[in-house]
Amino acid sequence: MNLMDKSAVVTGGSRGLGLGLVEALVEHGAKVTVVARDADALASVRTRLGVAGAKPRMGRLDQLSWEDFSVTWETDVKAGLYWLQAALKTPLQPGSRVLVGSSGAAQNGSPLSGGYAGAKRMLWIMAKYANGVSAQNKLGIRFQAIVPQQMIGDTGVGDTGAKAYARAMGIGRDEFLARFGAPMPPRDFGEKVVSVLEDPKYAEGVVFGLKGDTGITMLEGAAA
């Protein structure tokens, strides 16, 4: 898929990984609409680029209230449900691609971030459900999940998690992040996502892992 003059909508695109993706899409010629909760941050993106997630509550299982535990279910999963439903019911044009942001926590868990790992796994599963609906209704829309397989510094969620785990281990934030290998700054993340969209070999996959030192790994192919 050549992204030149293609329309793209990025939710949570005013900062962090979302902003890195917006920058990469604009660089590749896409027409980008950004959706975000922070109006000031959104205005800054619009001014700089010409375009228009909730942090998990950190703590052990025995330290969190249900409100703390479920915050990412009430934000990320709820928003994901509504966006996937909108894509299916509108519907988008045949050949459209919808990317759902998951997390490496969906693979390995995250014992200090409550329901975050489960929420991110649910988004992964919801992308598969949406593919089933698309196939049943012959919509021709492809839903894919993107899984960053490392914590990413200088982002809200990444710094929140890295500081909590580093503190629990008695080490510094930078030392903890170094355990993931080569870093993957938000702009590099965005370029990898663009590769998923543009490279034909990724067109039929469902779930992709992204990492600084190993690049793009297909975690799940298309359903048989």
CSV table of C-alpha atoms in Angstrom, one decimal:
chain,number,residue,atom,x,y,z
A,1,MET,CA,0.0,0.0,0.0
A,2,ASN,CA,1.5,3.4,-1.1
A,3,LEU,CA,0.5,5.9,1.6
A,4,MET,CA,0.8,9.0,-0.7
A,5,ASP,CA,-2.5,10.9,-0.4
A,6,LYS,CA,-4.1,8.1,1.5
A,7,SER,CA,-6.4,9.2,4.4
A,8,ALA,CA,-5.3,8.1,7.9
A,9,VAL,CA,-6.9,8.6,11.3
A,10,VAL,CA,-4.6,8.3,14.4
A,11,THR,CA,-6.2,8.2,17.8
A,12,GLY,CA,-4.0,9.3,20.7
A,13,GLY,CA,-1.8,11.0,18.2
A,14,SER,CA,-0.7,14.1,20.1
A,15,ARG,CA,2.2,12.6,22.0
A,16,GLY,CA,4.3,9.5,22.5
A,17,LEU,CA,4.0,6.6,20.1
A,18,GLY,CA,0.9,8.1,18.5
A,19,LEU,CA,2.8,11.2,17.6
A,20,GLY,CA,5.7,9.2,16.3
A,21,LEU,CA,3.3,7.4,14.0
A,22,VAL,CA,1.7,10.7,12.9
A,23,GLU,CA,5.1,12.2,12.0
A,24,ALA,CA,6.0,9.1,9.9
A,25,LEU,CA,2.7,9.1,8.1
A,26,VAL,CA,3.0,12.8,7.2
A,27,GLU,CA,6.5,12.2,6.0
A,28,HIS,CA,5.2,9.4,3.7
A,29,GLY,CA,2.6,11.7,2.2
A,30,ALA,CA,-0.6,10.5,4.0
A,31,LYS,CA,-3.4,12.9,4.8
A,32,VAL,CA,-3.6,12.5,8.6
A,33,THR,CA,-6.4,13.4,11.0
A,34,VAL,CA,-5.4,13.2,14.7
A,35,VAL,CA,-7.8,12.5,17.5
A,36,ALA,CA,-6.7,13.2,21.1
A,37,ARG,CA,-8.1,14.3,24.5
A,38,ASP,CA,-5.6,17.1,25.1
A,39,ALA,CA,-6.7,20.1,23.0
A,40,ASP,CA,-3.4,22.1,23.7
A,41,ALA,CA,-1.3,19.1,22.6
A,42,LEU,CA,-3.4,18.6,19.6
A,43,ALA,CA,-3.1,22.2,18.6
A,44,SER,CA,0.7,21.9,18.9
A,45,VAL,CA,0.7,18.9,16.5
A,46,ARG,CA,-1.5,20.8,14.0
A,47,THR,CA,0.9,23.8,14.2
A,48,ARG,CA,4.0,21.7,13.7
A,49,LEU,CA,2.8,19.1,11.2
A,50,GLY,CA,-0.2,20.7,9.5
A,51,VAL,CA,-2.6,18.0,10.8
A,52,ALA,CA,-5.3,17.9,13.1
A,53,GLY,CA,-4.4,6.3,26.2
A,54,ALA,CA,-4.5,6.3,29.5
A,55,LYS,CA,-1.5,5.6,31.8
A,56,PRO,CA,-2.0,2.5,33.9
A,57,ARG,CA,-2.1,2.9,37.6
A,58,MET,CA,1.0,1.2,38.9
A,59,GLY,CA,1.1,-1.1,41.9
A,60,ARG,CA,1.0,-4.8,43.0
A,61,LEU,CA,-2.2,-6.8,42.8
A,62,ASP,CA,-2.8,-6.4,46.5
A,63,GLN,CA,-2.4,-2.6,46.4
A,64,LEU,CA,-4.9,-1.6,43.7
A,65,SER,CA,-8.6,-0.8,43.9
A,66,TRP,CA,-10.9,-2.0,41.2
A,67,GLU,CA,-11.0,1.6,39.8
A,68,ASP,CA,-7.2,1.5,39.5
A,69,PHE,CA,-7.1,-2.0,38.1
A,70,SER,CA,-9.7,-1.3,35.4
A,71,VAL,CA,-8.7,2.2,34.2
A,72,THR,CA,-7.3,0.9,30.9
A,73,TRP,CA,-10.4,-1.2,30.3
A,74,GLU,CA,-12.6,1.9,30.8
A,75,THR,CA,-10.4,3.9,28.3
A,76,ASP,CA,-8.4,1.9,25.9
A,77,VAL,CA,-10.7,-1.1,25.5
A,78,LYS,CA,-13.9,1.0,25.4
A,79,ALA,CA,-12.4,3.4,22.8
A,80,GLY,CA,-11.2,0.4,20.8
A,81,LEU,CA,-14.6,-1.2,20.8
A,82,TYR,CA,-16.3,2.0,19.6
A,83,TRP,CA,-13.7,2.6,16.8
A,84,LEU,CA,-13.8,-1.0,15.6
A,85,GLN,CA,-17.6,-0.9,15.6
A,86,ALA,CA,-17.5,2.4,13.6
A,87,ALA,CA,-15.1,0.9,11.0
A,88,LEU,CA,-17.4,-2.1,10.6
A,89,LYS,CA,-20.8,-0.3,10.6
A,90,THR,CA,-19.9,2.8,8.5
A,91,PRO,CA,-18.3,0.8,6.8
A,92,LEU,CA,-14.8,1.9,5.6
A,93,GLN,CA,-14.0,1.3,2.0
A,94,PRO,CA,-12.9,-2.2,0.9
A,95,GLY,CA,-9.1,-2.4,1.1
A,96,SER,CA,-8.9,-0.2,4.2
A,97,ARG,CA,-6.6,-1.2,7.0
A,98,VAL,CA,-7.3,-0.6,10.7
A,99,LEU,CA,-4.4,-0.9,13.1
A,100,VAL,CA,-5.1,-1.6,16.8
A,101,GLY,CA,-2.4,-0.6,19.4
A,102,SER,CA,-1.6,-3.5,21.8
A,103,SER,CA,1.5,-4.0,24.0
A,104,GLY,CA,4.2,-6.5,24.9
A,105,ALA,CA,2.4,-6.8,28.2
A,106,ALA,CA,-0.3,-8.7,26.3
A,107,GLN,CA,2.2,-11.5,25.8
A,108,ASN,CA,4.0,-11.6,29.1
A,109,GLY,CA,1.8,-9.8,31.6
A,110,SER,CA,2.7,-6.8,33.7
A,111,PRO,CA,2.3,-7.5,37.4
A,112,LEU,CA,2.7,-3.9,38.5
A,113,SER,CA,0.1,-2.4,36.2
A,114,GLY,CA,-3.2,-4.0,37.2
A,115,GLY,CA,-5.5,-4.8,34.3
A,116,TYR,CA,-3.3,-3.2,31.7
A,117,ALA,CA,-1.9,-6.4,30.2
A,118,GLY,CA,-5.4,-7.9,30.0
A,119,ALA,CA,-6.8,-4.8,28.3
A,120,LYS,CA,-4.0,-4.9,25.7
A,121,ARG,CA,-4.6,-8.6,25.1
A,122,MET,CA,-8.3,-7.8,24.7
A,123,LEU,CA,-7.5,-5.3,22.0
A,124,TRP,CA,-5.4,-7.9,20.2
A,125,ILE,CA,-8.4,-10.3,20.3
A,126,MET,CA,-10.8,-7.7,19.2
A,127,ALA,CA,-8.8,-7.1,16.1
A,128,LYS,CA,-9.3,-10.8,15.3
A,129,TYR,CA,-13.0,-10.6,16.0
A,130,ALA,CA,-13.3,-7.6,13.7
A,131,ASN,CA,-11.6,-9.6,10.9
A,132,GLY,CA,-14.2,-12.2,11.4
A,133,VAL,CA,-17.1,-9.7,11.0
A,134,SER,CA,-15.4,-8.2,8.0
A,135,ALA,CA,-15.1,-11.6,6.3
A,136,GLN,CA,-18.6,-12.6,7.2
A,137,ASN,CA,-20.1,-9.3,5.8
A,138,LYS,CA,-17.6,-9.3,2.8
A,139,LEU,CA,-16.4,-5.8,3.7
A,140,GLY,CA,-12.8,-6.2,2.5
A,141,ILE,CA,-11.4,-4.4,5.6
A,142,ARG,CA,-8.3,-5.7,7.3
A,143,PHE,CA,-7.8,-5.3,11.1
A,144,GLN,CA,-4.3,-5.7,12.5
A,145,ALA,CA,-2.8,-5.4,16.0
A,146,ILE,CA,0.6,-3.7,16.6
A,147,VAL,CA,2.5,-4.9,19.6
A,148,PRO,CA,5.5,-2.9,20.8
A,149,GLN,CA,7.7,-5.5,22.5
A,150,GLN,CA,9.6,-3.1,24.8
A,151,MET,CA,9.0,-0.2,27.1
A,152,ILE,CA,9.7,3.1,25.3
A,153,GLY,CA,11.3,5.9,27.2
A,154,ASP,CA,10.1,9.6,26.9
A,155,THR,CA,6.5,8.5,26.5
A,156,GLY,CA,3.8,8.8,29.2
A,157,VAL,CA,3.0,5.1,29.5
A,158,GLY,CA,6.6,4.0,28.9
A,159,ASP,CA,8.1,6.2,31.6
A,160,THR,CA,5.3,5.4,34.1
A,161,GLY,CA,6.0,1.7,33.7
A,162,ALA,CA,9.8,1.9,33.5
A,163,LYS,CA,10.1,4.1,36.7
A,164,ALA,CA,7.8,1.7,38.7
A,165,TYR,CA,9.7,-1.4,37.6
A,166,ALA,CA,13.1,0.2,38.1
A,167,ARG,CA,12.1,1.3,41.6
A,168,ALA,CA,10.9,-2.2,42.5
A,169,MET,CA,14.2,-3.6,41.3
A,170,GLY,CA,16.3,-1.0,43.0
A,171,ILE,CA,17.9,0.3,39.7
A,172,GLY,CA,17.6,3.4,37.6
A,173,ARG,CA,15.1,4.0,34.8
A,174,ASP,CA,17.7,4.1,32.1
A,175,GLU,CA,19.3,0.8,33.4
A,176,PHE,CA,15.9,-0.8,33.3
A,177,LEU,CA,15.1,0.3,29.8
A,178,ALA,CA,18.5,-0.9,28.6
A,179,ARG,CA,17.5,-4.4,29.4
A,180,PHE,CA,15.2,-4.3,26.3
A,181,GLY,CA,18.2,-3.9,23.9
A,182,ALA,CA,18.3,-1.3,21.3
A,183,PRO,CA,15.8,1.6,21.9
A,184,MET,CA,12.8,2.3,19.7
A,185,PRO,CA,12.1,6.0,19.9
A,186,PRO,CA,8.5,7.0,18.9
A,187,ARG,CA,9.5,8.1,15.4
A,188,ASP,CA,11.3,4.8,14.8
A,189,PHE,CA,8.1,3.1,16.0
A,190,GLY,CA,6.2,5.1,13.5
A,191,GLU,CA,8.4,4.1,10.6
A,192,LYS,CA,8.0,0.4,11.5
A,193,VAL,CA,4.2,0.8,11.5
A,194,VAL,CA,4.5,2.5,8.1
A,195,SER,CA,6.5,-0.5,6.9
A,196,VAL,CA,3.6,-2.8,8.0
A,197,LEU,CA,1.2,-0.7,5.9
A,198,GLU,CA,3.4,-0.3,2.8
A,199,ASP,CA,5.2,-3.7,2.5
A,200,PRO,CA,3.0,-6.3,0.7
A,201,LYS,CA,4.5,-9.1,2.8
A,202,TYR,CA,2.6,-7.7,5.9
A,203,ALA,CA,-0.7,-7.2,4.2
A,204,GLU,CA,-2.3,-10.5,5.3
A,205,GLY,CA,-0.8,-10.8,8.8
A,206,VAL,CA,-3.0,-10.1,11.9
A,207,VAL,CA,-0.5,-9.3,14.8
A,208,PHE,CA,2.9,-7.8,14.5
A,209,GLY,CA,5.6,-7.3,17.2
A,210,LEU,CA,7.8,-4.3,16.9
A,211,LYS,CA,11.2,-4.0,18.6
A,212,GLY,CA,14.3,-1.8,18.3
A,213,ASP,CA,16.8,-4.5,17.7
A,214,THR,CA,14.7,-7.1,15.8
A,215,GLY,CA,12.5,-4.9,13.7
A,216,ILE,CA,9.1,-6.3,12.7
A,217,THR,CA,8.0,-9.9,13.6
A,218,MET,CA,4.7,-11.4,12.5
A,219,LEU,CA,3.2,-12.9,15.7
A,220,GLU,CA,0.0,-14.2,14.1
A,221,GLY,CA,-0.7,-14.7,10.4
A,222,ALA,CA,-4.1,-14.6,8.7
A,223,ALA,CA,-6.7,-17.0,9.9
A,224,ALA,CA,-7.0,-20.2,7.8
